[in-house]
Amino acid sequence: MSEAQPSRKVGGHGYGRRSSNLSNTAEEGELCIYTGHSIGRFSGHSMRFDSHQACTRCVAAAREGRMSFDIDRLLKRERKRALKFWSQVDISDPDECWMWNGCINKRTKQPQFAWRRHGISSSTQHHPQRVAMWFSWGDLGYTGVKTTCGNKYCCNPFHLIPQNVGVFVDNDSYMESFELACQLHTLKQQVAEYMIEQALKQEMLDQSADIDGRADLVLNPNTEFGDRFEAVMTDLLTGNHITQTDPDQPGLYRKPTDTTEEPEEF
């Protein structure tokens, strides 16, 4: 079989090349999102096939059928993004569809996930199935991906097959793999912790806005004395005064100092 001609076009959607065969020539490209895939220890680049901008090491792993849900295999700067992505996916059993709960384009009705990938694509929005492929099968650039279930909202990597890369797929071994089961369980725990962390951050922001609003009311010289006095007393009695906030964690009120517990005996 003749070798596919390499393309020198950098970036862009590359829709025409998604259905073409992977070339046999590689060039220095953007750093892979997985650790240990750089050209050298201190290099900021990885070797990528010039036809699809797919990491050569990720392609080699995909051809051997190696799939992973291990967040720790990603670069540190990409781990938060991966958790953000999986938090918008309804992760269920391996043989079921994992529905996308994130952004849906109002005009095209297509699911999308925001991610600017310099050197890979000029687009800032990507289909969640392609992102799921990147976070499971490997950094395969803009390689085409198809589902075995036919559901465009499904992000289950077990249902995703990268196209024209020569990926080896053995669903029976994946379902029985103890390692993948452990990785999937760990991923669910990490996503749950990430969602709790984001909820706490949002609560802190909400409290910060309330605290700043009340402080502006009290410190505003145009505020009537009666309104200012009422605001201060109300905040003090409810424990929401600016002096009752935690300086180490702005936006969070201190716990009440009053307690009904019996004093300790010495």
mmCIF file of N, CA and C in Angstrom, residues 85-91 98-104 111-112 128 153 155:
data_model
loop_
_atom_site.group_PDB
_atom_site.id
_atom_site.type_symbol
_atom_site.label_atom_id
_atom_site.label_comp_id
_atom_site.label_asym_id
_atom_site.label_seq_id
_atom_site.Cartn_x
_atom_site.Cartn_y
_atom_site.Cartn_z
ATOM 1 N N PHE A 85 -13.911 18.325 31.949
ATOM 2 C CA PHE A 85 -14.617 17.644 30.863
ATOM 3 C C PHE A 85 -15.434 16.476 31.396
ATOM 4 N N TRP A 86 -14.812 15.600 32.168
ATOM 5 C CA TRP A 86 -15.529 14.410 32.643
ATOM 6 C C TRP A 86 -16.640 14.766 33.613
ATOM 7 N N SER A 87 -16.550 15.940 34.269
ATOM 8 C CA SER A 87 -17.634 16.358 35.165
ATOM 9 C C SER A 87 -18.901 16.713 34.389
ATOM 10 N N GLN A 88 -18.771 16.943 33.088
ATOM 11 C CA GLN A 88 -19.920 17.256 32.246
ATOM 12 C C GLN A 88 -20.419 16.030 31.479
ATOM 13 N N VAL A 89 -19.883 14.868 31.828
ATOM 14 C CA VAL A 89 -20.278 13.613 31.199
ATOM 15 C C VAL A 89 -20.936 12.727 32.244
ATOM 16 N N ASP A 90 -22.056 12.124 31.888
ATOM 17 C CA ASP A 90 -22.752 11.202 32.785
ATOM 18 C C ASP A 90 -22.064 9.843 32.699
ATOM 19 N N ILE A 91 -21.041 9.642 33.537
ATOM 20 C CA ILE A 91 -20.257 8.407 33.507
ATOM 21 C C ILE A 91 -21.066 7.292 34.152
ATOM 22 N N TRP A 98 -22.554 7.194 27.689
ATOM 23 C CA TRP A 98 -22.241 8.256 28.643
ATOM 24 C C TRP A 98 -22.684 9.568 28.004
ATOM 25 N N MET A 99 -23.812 10.075 28.433
ATOM 26 C CA MET A 99 -24.408 11.235 27.786
ATOM 27 C C MET A 99 -23.662 12.518 28.139
ATOM 28 N N TRP A 100 -23.574 13.409 27.154
ATOM 29 C CA TRP A 100 -22.937 14.720 27.334
ATOM 30 C C TRP A 100 -23.930 15.676 27.964
ATOM 31 N N ASN A 101 -23.548 16.267 29.105
ATOM 32 C CA ASN A 101 -24.398 17.209 29.827
ATOM 33 C C ASN A 101 -23.874 18.636 29.757
ATOM 34 N N GLY A 102 -22.886 18.864 28.906
ATOM 35 C CA GLY A 102 -22.288 20.184 28.821
ATOM 36 C C GLY A 102 -22.945 21.075 27.789
ATOM 37 N N CYS A 103 -22.136 21.928 27.180
ATOM 38 C CA CYS A 103 -22.643 22.953 26.256
ATOM 39 C C CYS A 103 -23.151 22.323 24.966
ATOM 40 N N ILE A 104 -24.286 22.843 24.490
ATOM 41 C CA ILE A 104 -24.863 22.459 23.202
ATOM 42 C C ILE A 104 -24.997 23.720 22.359
ATOM 43 N N PRO A 111 -23.113 19.115 20.301
ATOM 44 C CA PRO A 111 -22.390 19.286 21.579
ATOM 45 C C PRO A 111 -20.997 19.824 21.333
ATOM 46 N N GLN A 112 -20.487 20.588 22.267
ATOM 47 C CA GLN A 112 -19.160 21.167 22.084
ATOM 48 C C GLN A 112 -18.503 21.412 23.435
ATOM 49 N N PRO A 128 -17.294 16.780 21.922
ATOM 50 C CA PRO A 128 -16.901 16.033 23.132
ATOM 51 C C PRO A 128 -16.379 14.633 22.840
ATOM 52 N N TYR A 153 -24.305 12.177 21.203
ATOM 53 C CA TYR A 153 -24.095 12.746 22.535
ATOM 54 C C TYR A 153 -23.377 11.758 23.460
ATOM 55 N N CYS A 155 -20.246 9.909 25.008
ATOM 56 C CA CYS A 155 -18.822 10.159 25.187
ATOM 57 C C CYS A 155 -18.122 8.974 25.844
#
